[in-house]
Coordinates of C-alpha atoms in Angstrom, one line a residue:
Chain A
M1 CA 0.0 0.0 0.0
Y2 CA 2.7 2.4 1.1
S3 CA 5.0 1.5 -1.8
R4 CA 2.1 2.0 -4.3
Y5 CA 1.6 5.4 -2.8
A6 CA 5.3 6.2 -3.1
R7 CA 5.4 5.1 -6.7
R8 CA 2.4 7.1 -7.6
Y9 CA 3.9 10.3 -6.2
A10 CA 7.5 9.5 -7.1
R11 CA 7.4 11.8 -10.1
L12 CA 6.2 14.7 -8.0
V13 CA 8.8 14.0 -5.3
T14 CA 11.7 13.8 -7.7
M15 CA 10.4 16.6 -10.0
P16 CA 13.2 17.7 -12.3
T17 CA 14.7 20.9 -11.2
S18 CA 14.2 23.6 -13.8
A19 CA 17.1 25.9 -14.5
P20 CA 17.5 28.4 -17.3
A21 CA 18.6 26.9 -20.5
A22 CA 21.5 29.2 -21.0
L23 CA 23.7 27.9 -18.2
A24 CA 26.7 29.7 -19.5
D25 CA 25.3 33.0 -18.3
V26 CA 24.8 31.7 -14.8
T27 CA 28.4 31.9 -13.8
A28 CA 29.0 35.4 -15.3
S29 CA 29.0 37.1 -12.0
D30 CA 28.5 36.5 -8.3
S31 CA 25.0 37.8 -8.4
T32 CA 23.8 35.7 -11.3
L33 CA 25.4 32.6 -9.7
R34 CA 23.6 33.3 -6.5
R35 CA 20.3 34.0 -8.2
F36 CA 20.6 30.7 -10.1
L37 CA 21.5 28.6 -7.0
H38 CA 18.9 30.1 -4.8
G39 CA 16.4 29.8 -7.7
L40 CA 16.7 26.0 -7.7
P41 CA 13.5 24.5 -6.3
G42 CA 13.6 23.7 -2.6
V43 CA 14.0 20.0 -1.7
D44 CA 11.0 18.2 -0.2
A45 CA 12.9 16.6 2.6
V46 CA 10.2 14.2 3.7
G47 CA 9.5 13.1 0.2
L48 CA 13.2 12.7 -0.5
E49 CA 13.8 10.5 2.5
A50 CA 10.6 8.5 1.9
R51 CA 11.7 7.8 -1.7
A52 CA 15.2 6.8 -0.6
A53 CA 13.8 4.6 2.1
S54 CA 11.2 2.9 -0.2
L55 CA 13.9 2.2 -2.8
G56 CA 15.9 0.6 0.0
T57 CA 13.3 -2.1 0.5
R58 CA 13.9 -3.9 -2.8
S59 CA 14.7 -7.5 -2.4
I60 CA 17.8 -8.4 -4.5
K61 CA 18.5 -12.1 -4.5
T62 CA 20.4 -14.9 -6.2
T63 CA 21.7 -14.0 -9.7
A64 CA 20.7 -10.4 -9.4
K65 CA 22.6 -10.3 -6.1
A66 CA 25.7 -11.9 -7.6
Y67 CA 25.6 -9.3 -10.4
A68 CA 25.2 -6.5 -7.9
I69 CA 28.1 -7.7 -5.7
D70 CA 30.5 -7.9 -8.7
L71 CA 29.3 -4.5 -9.9
A72 CA 29.8 -3.0 -6.5
I73 CA 33.3 -4.5 -6.1
S74 CA 34.2 -3.0 -9.5
M75 CA 33.0 0.4 -8.2
V76 CA 34.9 0.5 -5.0
D77 CA 37.5 3.2 -4.5
L78 CA 39.6 1.3 -2.0
T79 CA 40.6 4.0 0.4
T80 CA 43.2 4.6 3.0
L81 CA 43.5 8.1 4.4
E82 CA 45.2 7.8 7.7
G83 CA 48.1 9.7 9.2
A84 CA 49.7 6.3 9.8
D85 CA 49.8 5.3 6.1
T86 CA 53.1 3.8 5.0
P87 CA 54.3 2.8 1.6
G88 CA 54.0 -0.8 2.7
K89 CA 50.3 -0.4 3.6
V90 CA 49.6 1.3 0.3
R91 CA 51.3 -1.5 -1.6
A92 CA 49.2 -4.0 0.3
L93 CA 46.1 -2.0 -0.5
G94 CA 47.1 -1.9 -4.2
A95 CA 47.6 -5.6 -4.3
K96 CA 44.1 -6.0 -2.7
A97 CA 42.6 -3.6 -5.2
V98 CA 44.0 -5.7 -8.2
H99 CA 43.0 -9.1 -6.7
P100 CA 40.4 -8.5 -4.0
D101 CA 40.0 -12.2 -3.4
P102 CA 43.2 -14.1 -4.2
T103 CA 41.4 -17.4 -3.7
D104 CA 39.0 -16.6 -6.5
A105 CA 40.3 -15.3 -9.8
S106 CA 36.9 -14.5 -11.1
T107 CA 36.6 -11.6 -8.6
P108 CA 36.7 -8.2 -10.5
S109 CA 39.3 -5.6 -9.6
T110 CA 38.2 -2.5 -7.7
A111 CA 37.9 0.8 -9.6
A112 CA 40.7 2.6 -7.9
V113 CA 42.8 3.0 -4.8
C114 CA 42.4 6.4 -3.0
V115 CA 45.4 7.8 -1.1
Y116 CA 47.0 11.0 0.1
P117 CA 49.1 12.8 -2.6
D118 CA 52.5 11.8 -1.1
M119 CA 51.5 8.1 -1.5
V120 CA 50.4 8.4 -5.2
A121 CA 53.8 7.2 -6.5
A122 CA 53.7 4.1 -4.2
A123 CA 50.1 3.4 -5.2
K124 CA 50.8 3.8 -8.9
A125 CA 53.6 1.3 -8.7
A126 CA 51.5 -1.1 -6.8
V127 CA 48.7 -1.2 -9.4
A128 CA 50.8 -0.8 -12.5
G129 CA 49.5 -2.6 -15.5
S130 CA 46.2 -3.7 -13.9
G131 CA 43.8 -1.1 -15.1
V132 CA 43.1 -0.1 -11.4
K133 CA 43.2 3.7 -11.2
V134 CA 44.9 5.8 -8.6
A135 CA 42.9 8.5 -7.0
S136 CA 44.4 11.1 -4.7
V137 CA 42.7 13.4 -2.3
A138 CA 44.1 16.9 -2.5
T139 CA 43.4 20.6 -1.7
A140 CA 44.2 20.4 2.0
F141 CA 42.0 17.4 2.5
P142 CA 39.8 16.9 4.6
A143 CA 39.2 20.4 6.0
G144 CA 40.1 22.4 2.9
R145 CA 41.4 25.2 5.0
A146 CA 44.4 26.5 3.1
A147 CA 45.2 29.2 0.6
L148 CA 44.4 28.5 -3.0
A149 CA 48.0 28.4 -4.0
V150 CA 48.7 25.7 -1.4
K151 CA 45.7 23.7 -2.7
L152 CA 46.8 24.0 -6.3
A153 CA 50.3 22.9 -5.4
D154 CA 48.8 19.9 -3.6
V155 CA 46.9 19.0 -6.8
A156 CA 49.9 19.6 -9.0
D157 CA 52.0 17.3 -6.8
A158 CA 49.4 14.5 -7.1
V159 CA 49.0 14.9 -10.8
A160 CA 52.8 15.0 -11.4
A161 CA 53.1 11.8 -9.4
G162 CA 50.6 10.2 -11.8
A163 CA 47.2 10.3 -10.1
D164 CA 44.4 9.4 -12.5
E165 CA 41.8 11.1 -10.4
I166 CA 41.8 14.0 -8.0
D167 CA 39.3 14.2 -5.1
M168 CA 39.1 17.8 -4.0
V169 CA 37.2 19.3 -1.1
I170 CA 35.2 22.5 -1.5
D171 CA 35.7 25.4 0.9
R172 CA 32.6 24.7 3.1
G173 CA 33.2 27.9 5.0
A174 CA 32.9 30.0 1.8
F175 CA 29.9 28.0 0.7
L176 CA 28.1 28.4 3.9
A177 CA 28.9 32.1 4.0
G178 CA 27.3 32.5 0.6
D179 CA 30.5 33.2 -1.2
Y180 CA 29.6 30.9 -4.1
M181 CA 31.9 32.6 -6.6
K182 CA 34.9 31.8 -4.5
V183 CA 34.0 28.1 -4.4
Y184 CA 33.3 28.1 -8.1
D185 CA 36.6 29.8 -8.9
E186 CA 38.5 27.3 -6.7
I187 CA 36.9 24.3 -8.5
T188 CA 37.7 25.7 -11.9
A189 CA 41.3 26.4 -10.9
V190 CA 41.7 22.9 -9.6
K191 CA 40.1 21.5 -12.7
E192 CA 42.6 23.4 -14.7
A193 CA 45.4 22.1 -12.6
C194 CA 44.2 18.5 -13.2
G195 CA 44.7 19.1 -16.9
T196 CA 43.4 16.5 -19.3
S197 CA 45.0 13.5 -17.6
A198 CA 43.1 13.5 -14.3
R199 CA 39.4 13.4 -13.6
L200 CA 38.2 15.7 -10.9
K201 CA 35.9 14.5 -8.1
V202 CA 34.5 17.3 -6.0
I203 CA 33.7 16.5 -2.3
F204 CA 30.9 18.6 -0.8
E205 CA 31.1 17.1 2.8
T206 CA 27.3 16.9 2.8
G207 CA 27.3 16.4 6.6
E208 CA 28.6 19.9 7.0
L209 CA 26.2 21.6 4.6
S210 CA 23.3 21.2 7.0
T211 CA 20.3 21.3 4.6
Y212 CA 19.2 19.4 1.5
D213 CA 18.8 22.7 -0.3
N214 CA 22.5 23.3 0.3
I215 CA 23.4 19.9 -1.1
R216 CA 21.4 20.6 -4.2
R217 CA 23.0 24.0 -4.6
A218 CA 26.5 22.6 -4.1
S219 CA 25.8 19.8 -6.6
W220 CA 24.9 22.3 -9.3
L221 CA 27.7 24.6 -8.4
G222 CA 30.2 21.7 -8.7
M223 CA 28.8 20.6 -12.0
L224 CA 28.8 24.1 -13.4
A225 CA 32.4 24.5 -12.4
G226 CA 33.4 21.4 -14.4
A227 CA 33.4 18.5 -11.9
D228 CA 33.7 15.0 -13.5
F229 CA 32.3 13.5 -10.3
I230 CA 30.4 14.8 -7.4
K231 CA 31.2 13.1 -4.1
T232 CA 29.3 13.2 -0.8
S233 CA 31.8 13.2 1.9
T234 CA 35.4 12.9 3.1
G235 CA 34.5 10.1 5.6
K236 CA 36.0 12.2 8.3
V237 CA 32.9 13.6 9.9
A238 CA 29.9 12.2 11.8
V239 CA 27.4 12.1 8.9
N240 CA 28.7 10.7 5.7
A241 CA 26.9 9.3 2.6
T242 CA 23.2 8.5 3.2
P243 CA 20.7 7.2 0.7
A244 CA 18.8 10.4 0.8
N245 CA 21.7 12.8 0.1
T246 CA 23.0 10.4 -2.6
L247 CA 19.6 10.3 -4.2
L248 CA 19.5 14.1 -4.2
M249 CA 22.9 14.2 -6.0
L250 CA 21.8 11.6 -8.5
E251 CA 18.8 13.7 -9.3
A252 CA 21.1 16.7 -9.8
V253 CA 23.3 14.8 -12.3
R254 CA 20.3 13.5 -14.1
D255 CA 18.9 17.0 -14.5
F256 CA 22.2 18.4 -15.4
R257 CA 22.6 15.9 -18.2
A258 CA 19.1 16.7 -19.4
Q259 CA 19.9 20.4 -19.7
T260 CA 23.5 20.3 -20.9
G261 CA 24.2 16.9 -22.3
V262 CA 27.2 16.5 -19.9
Q263 CA 27.3 13.4 -17.8
V264 CA 28.7 13.7 -14.3
G265 CA 29.5 10.8 -12.0
V266 CA 28.5 10.3 -8.4
K267 CA 30.5 8.9 -5.5
P268 CA 29.0 8.3 -2.1
A269 CA 31.8 7.9 0.4
G270 CA 32.0 7.0 4.1
G271 CA 29.7 5.0 6.2
I272 CA 28.8 2.4 3.6
R273 CA 30.0 -0.8 5.3
T274 CA 27.7 -3.7 4.2
T275 CA 26.8 -5.3 1.0
K276 CA 23.1 -4.6 1.8
D277 CA 23.8 -0.9 2.0
A278 CA 25.8 -1.0 -1.3
I279 CA 23.0 -2.7 -3.1
K280 CA 20.6 -0.1 -1.9
F281 CA 22.7 2.5 -3.4
L282 CA 22.9 0.6 -6.7
V283 CA 19.1 0.4 -6.7
L284 CA 19.0 4.2 -6.2
V285 CA 21.3 4.6 -9.2
N286 CA 19.3 2.4 -11.4
E287 CA 15.9 3.9 -10.5
T288 CA 17.1 7.5 -10.6
V289 CA 19.5 7.9 -13.4
G290 CA 19.3 4.5 -15.1
A291 CA 21.8 2.0 -16.5
D292 CA 24.0 4.7 -18.0
W293 CA 25.5 5.2 -14.5
L294 CA 25.8 1.6 -13.6
D295 CA 29.5 1.5 -14.5
N296 CA 32.6 2.4 -12.5
H297 CA 33.3 5.3 -14.9
W298 CA 30.2 7.0 -13.5
F299 CA 29.5 5.6 -10.1
R300 CA 31.9 4.8 -7.2
F301 CA 31.8 3.8 -3.6
G302 CA 34.4 5.5 -1.4
A303 CA 35.0 2.8 1.2
S304 CA 37.5 0.5 2.8
S305 CA 35.6 -1.9 5.0
L306 CA 32.8 -2.4 2.5
L307 CA 35.1 -4.5 0.2
N308 CA 35.6 -7.1 2.9
D309 CA 31.8 -7.5 3.4
L310 CA 31.3 -7.7 -0.4
L311 CA 33.9 -10.4 -0.6
M312 CA 32.4 -12.4 2.3
Q313 CA 29.0 -12.2 0.6
R314 CA 30.5 -13.3 -2.7
Q315 CA 32.1 -16.3 -1.0
K316 CA 28.7 -17.1 0.6
L317 CA 27.0 -17.1 -2.8
A318 CA 29.7 -19.2 -4.3
T319 CA 30.0 -21.8 -1.6
G320 CA 26.7 -21.7 0.3
R321 CA 28.5 -21.3 3.6
Y322 CA 28.7 -18.1 5.6
S323 CA 32.2 -16.7 5.4
G324 CA 34.0 -15.0 8.2
P325 CA 36.6 -12.2 8.6
D326 CA 39.3 -14.8 8.8
Y327 CA 39.0 -15.3 5.1
V328 CA 39.5 -11.7 3.9
T329 CA 42.5 -9.5 4.5
V330 CA 42.7 -7.1 7.3
D331 CA 43.6 -3.6 6.2
Chain B
M1 CA -15.7 -2.9 49.3
S2 CA -14.2 -6.4 49.4
E3 CA -16.7 -7.5 46.9
K4 CA -15.7 -4.7 44.6
T5 CA -12.0 -5.7 44.9
E6 CA -12.8 -9.2 44.0
K7 CA -14.7 -8.1 40.9
T8 CA -11.8 -6.0 39.6
E9 CA -9.5 -9.0 40.1
Q10 CA -11.8 -11.2 38.1
Q11 CA -11.9 -8.7 35.3
R12 CA -8.1 -8.4 35.1
L13 CA -6.9 -9.7 31.8
S14 CA -4.1 -12.3 31.9
V15 CA -0.7 -11.0 30.7
F16 CA 0.8 -13.4 28.2
K17 CA 4.6 -13.3 27.9
T18 CA 6.1 -12.8 24.5
Y19 CA 9.2 -15.1 24.4
K20 CA 12.0 -13.6 22.3
L21 CA 15.4 -14.6 21.2
Y22 CA 18.5 -13.3 23.0
V23 CA 21.1 -12.0 20.5
G24 CA 23.8 -9.5 21.1
G25 CA 22.4 -8.5 24.5
K26 CA 19.1 -7.6 22.9
F27 CA 15.8 -9.4 22.7
P28 CA 14.8 -9.5 19.0
R29 CA 12.0 -11.5 17.4
S30 CA 13.0 -13.8 14.7
E31 CA 14.1 -12.0 11.5
S32 CA 11.6 -14.3 9.7
G33 CA 8.7 -13.2 11.9
R34 CA 7.8 -16.8 12.5
V35 CA 6.8 -18.4 15.7
Y36 CA 5.9 -22.0 16.7
E37 CA 3.6 -23.4 19.4
V38 CA 5.2 -24.7 22.5
S39 CA 3.2 -27.1 24.6
D40 CA 3.8 -28.8 27.9
S41 CA 4.4 -32.5 28.4
K42 CA 0.6 -33.2 28.3
G43 CA 0.2 -31.3 25.0
N44 CA -1.4 -28.1 26.4
W45 CA -0.4 -24.9 24.7
L46 CA 2.1 -22.9 26.8
A47 CA 3.3 -20.1 24.6
N48 CA 4.6 -19.2 21.1
A49 CA 8.4 -19.3 20.8
P50 CA 10.2 -17.5 17.9
Q51 CA 11.2 -19.9 15.1
S52 CA 14.7 -18.7 14.1
S53 CA 15.9 -18.7 10.6
R54 CA 19.4 -19.1 9.3
K55 CA 19.7 -15.3 9.2
D56 CA 19.1 -15.1 12.9
A57 CA 21.9 -17.6 13.3
R58 CA 24.1 -15.5 11.1
D59 CA 23.4 -12.4 13.2
A60 CA 24.1 -14.4 16.4
V61 CA 27.5 -15.4 15.1
V62 CA 28.3 -11.8 14.3
A63 CA 27.3 -10.8 17.8
A64 CA 29.3 -13.6 19.3
R65 CA 32.4 -12.7 17.3
K66 CA 32.1 -9.1 18.3
A67 CA 31.9 -10.0 22.0
F68 CA 34.7 -12.5 21.9
G69 CA 37.7 -10.2 22.2
G70 CA 36.3 -8.5 25.3
W71 CA 35.2 -11.7 27.0
A72 CA 38.3 -13.7 26.3
G73 CA 40.4 -10.7 27.3
A74 CA 38.5 -10.2 30.6
T75 CA 40.4 -11.6 33.6
A76 CA 39.4 -15.1 34.7
Y77 CA 38.5 -13.6 38.1
N78 CA 36.1 -11.2 36.5
R79 CA 34.5 -14.0 34.4
G80 CA 34.1 -16.0 37.6
Q81 CA 32.4 -13.0 39.3
I82 CA 30.0 -12.6 36.4
L83 CA 29.1 -16.4 36.4
Y84 CA 28.5 -16.2 40.1
R85 CA 26.3 -13.1 39.5
I86 CA 24.2 -15.3 37.1
A87 CA 23.6 -17.7 39.9
E88 CA 22.6 -14.8 42.2
M89 CA 20.1 -13.5 39.6
L90 CA 18.7 -17.0 39.0
E91 CA 18.2 -17.5 42.7
G92 CA 16.0 -14.4 42.7
R93 CA 13.8 -15.7 39.9
R94 CA 13.8 -19.3 41.2
E95 CA 10.0 -19.5 41.4
Q96 CA 9.6 -18.6 37.7
F97 CA 12.1 -21.2 36.6
V98 CA 10.6 -23.9 38.8
R99 CA 7.2 -23.3 37.2
E100 CA 8.7 -23.2 33.6
V101 CA 10.7 -26.3 34.2
A102 CA 7.8 -28.2 35.8
E103 CA 5.6 -27.3 32.8
A104 CA 8.2 -28.0 30.2
E105 CA 9.4 -31.4 31.5
G106 CA 6.3 -32.6 33.2
L107 CA 8.0 -32.7 36.6
S108 CA 6.4 -32.3 40.0
K109 CA 7.0 -29.0 41.7
A110 CA 9.5 -30.5 44.1
K111 CA 11.5 -32.3 41.4
A112 CA 11.5 -29.1 39.2
A113 CA 12.8 -27.2 42.2
A114 CA 15.6 -29.7 42.7
V115 CA 16.5 -29.3 39.0
V116 CA 16.6 -25.5 39.2
D117 CA 18.7 -25.6 42.4
A118 CA 21.1 -27.9 40.6
A119 CA 21.3 -25.5 37.7
I120 CA 22.0 -22.6 40.0
D121 CA 24.7 -24.6 41.8
R122 CA 26.2 -25.5 38.4
W123 CA 26.8 -21.8 37.7
V124 CA 28.5 -21.5 41.0
W125 CA 30.6 -24.5 40.3
Y126 CA 31.8 -23.2 36.9
A127 CA 32.3 -19.7 38.4
G128 CA 34.9 -21.2 40.7
W129 CA 36.6 -22.9 37.8
T130 CA 37.3 -19.8 35.7
D131 CA 40.6 -19.0 37.4
K132 CA 41.6 -22.5 38.2
I133 CA 41.4 -24.3 34.9
A134 CA 44.6 -22.7 33.7
Q135 CA 46.4 -24.3 36.6
V136 CA 45.0 -27.7 35.9
V137 CA 45.6 -27.9 32.1
G138 CA 48.5 -25.4 31.8
G139 CA 51.7 -24.7 33.5
G140 CA 55.5 -24.7 33.2
N141 CA 57.0 -27.5 31.0
P142 CA 60.4 -29.0 31.8
V143 CA 62.8 -28.4 28.9
A144 CA 66.5 -29.1 28.4
G145 CA 67.7 -25.6 27.7
P146 CA 67.9 -22.0 29.1
F147 CA 64.3 -21.3 28.6
F148 CA 61.0 -21.0 30.4
N149 CA 58.5 -23.0 28.6
L150 CA 54.9 -22.2 29.5
S151 CA 51.6 -23.7 28.3
S152 CA 48.4 -21.9 28.9
P153 CA 44.9 -22.7 27.8
E154 CA 43.2 -20.2 25.5
P155 CA 39.5 -20.1 24.5
T156 CA 38.7 -21.4 21.0
G157 CA 36.4 -18.7 19.9
V158 CA 32.8 -18.8 18.9
V159 CA 31.1 -22.0 19.9
T160 CA 27.8 -23.2 18.6
V161 CA 26.0 -25.2 21.2
L162 CA 23.0 -27.5 20.5
A163 CA 21.5 -27.7 23.9
P164 CA 20.1 -31.1 25.2
Q165 CA 16.6 -31.8 24.0
E166 CA 15.2 -33.5 27.1
S167 CA 16.9 -31.6 30.0
S168 CA 15.7 -28.2 28.9
F169 CA 17.2 -26.2 31.8
L170 CA 19.8 -28.1 33.8
G171 CA 21.1 -29.6 30.6
L172 CA 21.3 -26.2 29.0
V173 CA 23.2 -24.6 31.8
S174 CA 25.5 -27.6 32.0
V175 CA 26.6 -27.1 28.3
V176 CA 26.6 -23.3 28.2
A177 CA 28.4 -22.5 31.4
P178 CA 31.6 -24.5 30.6
V179 CA 31.8 -22.9 27.2
I180 CA 31.7 -19.3 28.5
A181 CA 33.6 -20.0 31.7
T182 CA 36.8 -20.4 29.8
G183 CA 36.3 -17.3 27.7
N184 CA 34.5 -18.6 24.6
T185 CA 31.3 -17.0 23.3
A186 CA 28.3 -19.1 22.5
V187 CA 25.5 -19.4 20.0
V188 CA 23.0 -21.7 21.7
I189 CA 20.2 -23.5 20.0
A190 CA 17.6 -24.2 22.7
S191 CA 15.7 -27.5 23.1
E192 CA 13.3 -27.6 20.2
K193 CA 10.4 -29.0 22.2
S194 CA 10.8 -26.9 25.4
P195 CA 12.7 -23.7 24.6
L196 CA 11.0 -21.5 27.2
P197 CA 13.4 -22.0 30.2
A198 CA 16.3 -21.2 27.8
L199 CA 14.6 -18.0 26.5
S200 CA 13.9 -16.9 30.1
L201 CA 17.5 -17.6 30.9
G202 CA 18.4 -14.9 28.4
E203 CA 16.6 -12.4 30.6
V204 CA 18.7 -13.5 33.5
L205 CA 21.9 -13.3 31.5
A206 CA 21.0 -9.8 30.4
T207 CA 20.9 -8.6 34.0
S208 CA 24.0 -10.4 35.2
D209 CA 26.8 -8.1 33.9
L210 CA 27.4 -10.6 31.2
P211 CA 28.5 -8.5 28.1
G212 CA 25.9 -8.7 25.3
G213 CA 26.8 -11.3 22.7
V214 CA 28.7 -13.6 24.9
V215 CA 25.7 -15.9 25.0
N216 CA 23.1 -15.8 22.2
I217 CA 20.0 -18.0 22.5
L218 CA 18.0 -19.1 19.5
S219 CA 14.9 -21.2 19.5
G220 CA 13.4 -23.1 16.5
R221 CA 14.1 -26.1 14.4
A222 CA 17.6 -27.5 15.1
A223 CA 17.6 -29.2 11.7
E224 CA 17.1 -25.7 10.1
I225 CA 19.4 -23.5 12.1
A226 CA 22.2 -25.9 13.0
P227 CA 23.5 -26.8 9.4
P228 CA 24.4 -23.2 8.5
L229 CA 26.1 -22.7 11.8
A230 CA 28.0 -26.0 11.4
A231 CA 29.2 -24.8 8.0
H232 CA 29.8 -21.2 9.1
Q233 CA 33.4 -20.2 8.5
D234 CA 33.4 -17.9 11.5
V235 CA 32.4 -20.5 14.0
N236 CA 35.3 -22.3 15.7
A237 CA 33.7 -25.2 17.5
I238 CA 30.4 -27.0 17.9
D239 CA 28.9 -28.9 20.8
L240 CA 26.4 -31.5 19.4
A241 CA 24.8 -32.4 22.8
G242 CA 21.3 -31.9 21.5
A243 CA 21.6 -33.5 18.0
D244 CA 20.2 -36.9 17.1
D245 CA 22.4 -39.4 15.3
V246 CA 21.5 -38.4 11.8
L247 CA 21.8 -34.6 12.4
A248 CA 25.0 -35.1 14.4
K249 CA 26.6 -36.9 11.5
E250 CA 25.5 -34.2 9.0
L251 CA 26.7 -31.4 11.2
E252 CA 30.1 -33.1 11.9
I253 CA 30.7 -33.4 8.1
A254 CA 29.8 -29.7 7.6
A255 CA 32.0 -28.7 10.5
A256 CA 35.0 -30.5 9.1
D257 CA 35.3 -27.9 6.4
N258 CA 37.1 -25.3 8.5
L259 CA 38.3 -27.8 11.1
K260 CA 35.9 -26.9 13.9
R261 CA 36.4 -28.6 17.2
V262 CA 33.5 -31.0 17.5
L263 CA 32.1 -32.4 20.8
R264 CA 30.0 -35.5 19.9
P265 CA 26.8 -36.2 21.7
Q266 CA 27.3 -38.7 24.5
P267 CA 25.0 -40.0 27.3
V268 CA 25.4 -37.6 30.2
D269 CA 23.9 -37.6 33.7
Y270 CA 23.3 -33.9 34.1
S271 CA 22.6 -34.3 37.8
A272 CA 26.1 -35.6 38.5
T273 CA 29.2 -33.4 39.1
P274 CA 30.3 -32.5 35.6
G275 CA 34.1 -32.7 35.6
I276 CA 36.2 -30.5 33.4
E277 CA 35.8 -32.3 30.1
R278 CA 33.3 -29.8 28.7
M279 CA 35.7 -27.0 29.5
T280 CA 38.8 -28.6 28.0
A281 CA 36.9 -29.5 24.9
F282 CA 36.8 -25.9 23.9
L283 CA 40.3 -24.8 25.0
E284 CA 43.4 -24.6 22.9
T285 CA 46.9 -24.8 24.4
K286 CA 49.3 -22.0 23.7
T287 CA 52.9 -22.8 24.4
V288 CA 55.5 -20.1 24.5
W289 CA 59.3 -20.2 25.0
H290 CA 60.9 -17.4 27.0
P291 CA 64.7 -17.1 26.9
T292 CA 66.3 -16.9 30.4
G293 CA 69.8 -16.9 31.7
S294 CA 72.4 -14.5 30.3
L295 CA 69.8 -11.9 29.4
G296 CA 68.8 -11.8 33.0
A297 CA 72.3 -10.7 33.8
S298 CA 72.1 -7.7 31.5
G299 CA 69.2 -6.4 33.5
S300 CA 66.2 -7.6 31.5
A301 CA 63.8 -9.9 33.2
Y302 CA 63.8 -12.3 30.2

């Protein structure tokens, strides 16, 4: 009964945001940008959460589950962002990214390893020749509290070391203060520093943006500034990726492509620990933006412990026995 | 006035108890939402008990694994105190258990009381053993060299326990207490026919300072829940006390896959003093060599 209700009103709840067709003019000045971002329709928080929750109730079993698990493994950005990271740990992580389950060669590789800029070279060497990409956080991650020159130097370092992808954080302070142009200029500057070799992921830290309206504005701001990916969080704050804020960002990339023809990827990060959660996100993707995004070029999971649970579930499906943490690597 | 009181008492509705599982220190219903009817020895309905699914078993193993580090790492003295506390709490709810055991096993009130007393004493008995078992099965080994060579018993890990089918309370306590006394954590499948004393024991454990997840109690069909537990790669041992011959064989084959320790079903008189076999069945011996001698002279202890 409830789900029928939700489906009937789904179109209203996820009504496409309407923005002016000429998006080029939007970023002409501070005031036009502000007018555009504040002109975006407000988010129906109750509807958004209800829709995210109802999509989370799908039952994905047997062959569909096996497909979803392999797809999710191939979308993982295997991440280590600790002060205690060593080259040895990064090498171990790289080996795991290439062969997540050494006992089963049919397991797909993960999409990328995600490390700090000074570990890019070590990571690059660890995954050489495997097709696994190296992503690097940059721009004074995770706080983003540094001068633009420092941030750009950080990015340049990572790109020079061979990073395929750059995960930047926006200046949340400027965003919350309403200084959208500053955030926009920073993203474009970082995009330029990435050059043609590296794709840019823009982290909004949705847990610090306080409202869904802000998340929608940040999503559009990031996409206008040239992000290749928009990413929820750093994983360093209390509230990370949730189904609701990821759904909101998926709606934003859908509407952005409808208006500009440019496809932008989405990466929920932090707090996704179980296969069940990951599959819920895949359902969100399929139901919101469709199969075009069901590929690790357009959708990623930023996670570290998620991979182990995916591998244990994969082993369970293959053998019929419940697996345990003794049978996956500790990292 | 007195007539009025009597009337109100007559009108009072009976309060039925909802028996629930005990997993991870919480009292969930079965994930499957199923229950089954439990009747007394004469076939009269007593209550509905949750009929666990394999997913409940999986959740119980996760809870038991999570609790293992803390429980195995607690001092033996502390474990003994907690086991004694369980006896204290049981003593306070003695009447309830006497009634439940009498109903479940068709015993007279006096015999049921004797069973419950024996079960309480069993907790005390194992409480005393927690810090003594290491001295009995471990110790210093004589070696021909400048070394200390020490063997100490270590808990095996997560133990699945199929509680005895007939002795629904004393039997249950007799198989669960030795498992946790030595620092293991347990996933217990209660007697299929009479699970109610076991489910009530969960309420006692929850109020006895026993960390959540150390004992997890499931009720339902052993033939349904036990095979996934026997095959589970994160379960380290299995006690087949409550399995019939056919099931025991099936479970032992499944358990061989990751070399679980298996305690085969055997005829046991649960009223007799138990001995230490059920404790040693789920202990592993760790032996370490400590160099001595010249290092001592340089000022280091070893």
